[in-house]
Amino acid sequence: MLIYGKDIREQIKERVCQTAVELKMGLAIIRVGDDPSSLAYVRGICKFAEEAGVKAEIINLPDTIAETELLRIIADLNHNPEFTGIMLQTPFPASLNASRLVNAVDFDKDVEGIHNYNLGKLVSKEEGVRPCTPKAVISMLKAHNIPIEGQKVTIIGRSMTVGSPLALMMTAENATVTVCHTRSRNLKEEALRADILVAAVGKREFITADMVHKDMVVIDVGINFDENGKMRGDVHEEARNCCRIASAVPGGIGIITVAELFDNLRILSQRA
Ligand code: NAP
């Protein structure tokens, strides 16, 4: 069975709309260079902003920009009351230090929940702004009444924005978590052990039918594009057909992630 994110997106949008009527909400999106997959994400964000009645401004910058200049732009946005959240669209050109830039954003405007301050809150299990895609994965499971507590969860991918924070959030939900990456051995066995398998690899059709079983829930975080420009996940279609539940791509985690970004903006605006 395929599961989708549309209803969850709409529910979150309703909450955001209500807050947008009462409070000032503004999102600044800094986009460096012209990576096509980031463009799809930014388009989705602008559409949601329009539907929810929230101001979203994209600041497009060339990939030749000096880091000092970018730090100055971030500092200006930190002091600009028009914006209650600042987002840095990744990937960055290799010449820029991603960690330095993310941590230059005021943590009170860290709408992506990836500033060291918010990641620290996540580790210490304190209330804070959580990273959007891991939030989307948990929302997807909960909305479809898929239990997490006590389940064996295998996450393939350990990035700072997806795999690693998701592992912490799943642990906080009382799952038993295994995280796999490029140095993992026996990936297939690690995958097959899971009740819930999360693919956050960034490689089209990476999860094949022999890596899943009939009782498994498979959450596909991947966003890849085929030669015709069509969006594809990390999970092969055959694998989707061999498990109990699989999340759709497109129409799954991606659209919830956009909504969770605005849910974080809502939280930040209520605190401001
Ligand atoms: P990333 O930073 O490139 O991380 C990819 C992870 O996958 C790394 O931890 C890497 O391991 C692991 N990996 C790569 N090849 C592997 C292999 N052959 N075997 C095992 N592990 C492997 O990517 P990301 O930012 O986490 O994003 C992952 C995917 O999710 C991408 O397709 C991205 O577009 C998508 N994404 C979707 C959303 C959404 O809203 N749906 C949001 C964010 C990202 P190492 O650490 O060892 O290198």
mmCIF file of C-alpha atoms and ligand atoms in Angstrom, residues 133 156-159 161-162 181-182 187 200-203 206 221-224 253-254 257, ligand 1:
data_model
loop_
_atom_site.group_PDB
_atom_site.id
_atom_site.type_symbol
_atom_site.label_atom_id
_atom_site.label_comp_id
_atom_site.label_asym_id
_atom_site.label_seq_id
_atom_site.Cartn_x
_atom_site.Cartn_y
_atom_site.Cartn_z
ATOM 1 C CA THR A 133 12.461 16.165 7.077
ATOM 2 C CA ILE A 156 20.126 4.445 5.466
ATOM 3 C CA GLY A 157 21.878 7.832 5.457
ATOM 4 C CA ARG A 158 23.439 9.856 8.292
ATOM 5 C CA SER A 159 23.405 13.443 7.037
ATOM 6 C CA THR A 161 19.711 17.352 8.109
ATOM 7 C CA VAL A 162 18.061 13.949 7.681
ATOM 8 C CA HIS A 181 26.099 4.742 5.614
ATOM 9 C CA THR A 182 28.783 4.211 2.976
ATOM 10 C CA LEU A 187 23.540 -3.305 4.126
ATOM 11 C CA ALA A 200 17.710 8.813 2.871
ATOM 12 C CA VAL A 201 20.551 8.015 0.504
ATOM 13 C CA GLY A 202 20.032 10.302 -2.483
ATOM 14 C CA LYS A 203 20.446 7.480 -5.024
ATOM 15 C CA PHE A 206 18.875 2.243 -4.323
ATOM 16 C CA VAL A 221 12.986 10.343 1.711
ATOM 17 C CA GLY A 222 14.987 10.436 -1.524
ATOM 18 C CA ILE A 223 14.440 13.059 -4.187
ATOM 19 C CA ASN A 224 16.161 12.221 -7.452
ATOM 20 C CA ILE A 253 7.771 13.039 2.605
ATOM 21 C CA GLY A 254 8.707 15.961 0.333
ATOM 22 C CA THR A 257 8.746 18.549 4.741
HETATM 23 P P1 NAP B 1 23.469 13.469 1.814
HETATM 24 O O1 NAP B 1 23.901 14.556 2.715
HETATM 25 O O2 NAP B 1 24.128 13.285 0.497
HETATM 26 O O3 NAP B 1 23.608 12.100 2.640
HETATM 27 C C1 NAP B 1 23.424 10.861 2.028
HETATM 28 C C2 NAP B 1 23.688 9.777 3.037
HETATM 29 O O4 NAP B 1 23.538 8.533 2.372
HETATM 30 C C3 NAP B 1 25.101 9.831 3.619
HETATM 31 O O5 NAP B 1 25.061 9.623 5.011
HETATM 32 C C4 NAP B 1 25.825 8.692 2.894
HETATM 33 O O6 NAP B 1 26.779 8.032 3.709
HETATM 34 C C5 NAP B 1 24.672 7.727 2.616
HETATM 35 N N1 NAP B 1 24.988 6.931 1.436
HETATM 36 C C6 NAP B 1 25.250 7.377 0.181
HETATM 37 N N2 NAP B 1 25.541 6.325 -0.635
HETATM 38 C C7 NAP B 1 25.428 5.218 0.123
HETATM 39 C C8 NAP B 1 25.623 3.849 -0.126
HETATM 40 N N3 NAP B 1 25.999 3.393 -1.336
HETATM 41 N N4 NAP B 1 25.443 2.975 0.888
HETATM 42 C C9 NAP B 1 25.078 3.412 2.117
HETATM 43 N N5 NAP B 1 24.894 4.704 2.425
HETATM 44 C C10 NAP B 1 25.064 5.599 1.442
HETATM 45 O O7 NAP B 1 21.918 13.539 1.505
HETATM 46 P P2 NAP B 1 20.677 14.089 2.409
HETATM 47 O O8 NAP B 1 20.711 15.556 2.433
HETATM 48 O O9 NAP B 1 20.593 13.328 3.675
HETATM 49 O O10 NAP B 1 19.480 13.656 1.470
HETATM 50 C C11 NAP B 1 19.224 12.305 1.156
HETATM 51 C C12 NAP B 1 18.155 12.225 0.105
HETATM 52 O O11 NAP B 1 16.985 12.798 0.637
HETATM 53 C C13 NAP B 1 18.447 13.044 -1.168
HETATM 54 O O12 NAP B 1 17.826 12.396 -2.257
HETATM 55 C C14 NAP B 1 17.773 14.367 -0.916
HETATM 56 O O13 NAP B 1 17.422 15.023 -2.118
HETATM 57 C C15 NAP B 1 16.570 13.878 -0.188
HETATM 58 N N6 NAP B 1 15.955 14.860 0.680
HETATM 59 C C16 NAP B 1 14.626 14.898 0.634
HETATM 60 C C17 NAP B 1 13.947 15.764 1.431
HETATM 61 C C18 NAP B 1 12.475 15.738 1.373
HETATM 62 O O14 NAP B 1 11.862 16.724 1.718
HETATM 63 N N7 NAP B 1 11.876 14.625 0.950
HETATM 64 C C19 NAP B 1 14.635 16.634 2.282
HETATM 65 C C20 NAP B 1 16.020 16.545 2.357
HETATM 66 C C21 NAP B 1 16.662 15.638 1.541
HETATM 67 P P3 NAP B 1 28.151 8.754 4.218
HETATM 68 O O15 NAP B 1 27.737 9.592 5.392
HETATM 69 O O16 NAP B 1 29.034 7.626 4.596
HETATM 70 O O17 NAP B 1 28.650 9.577 3.066
#
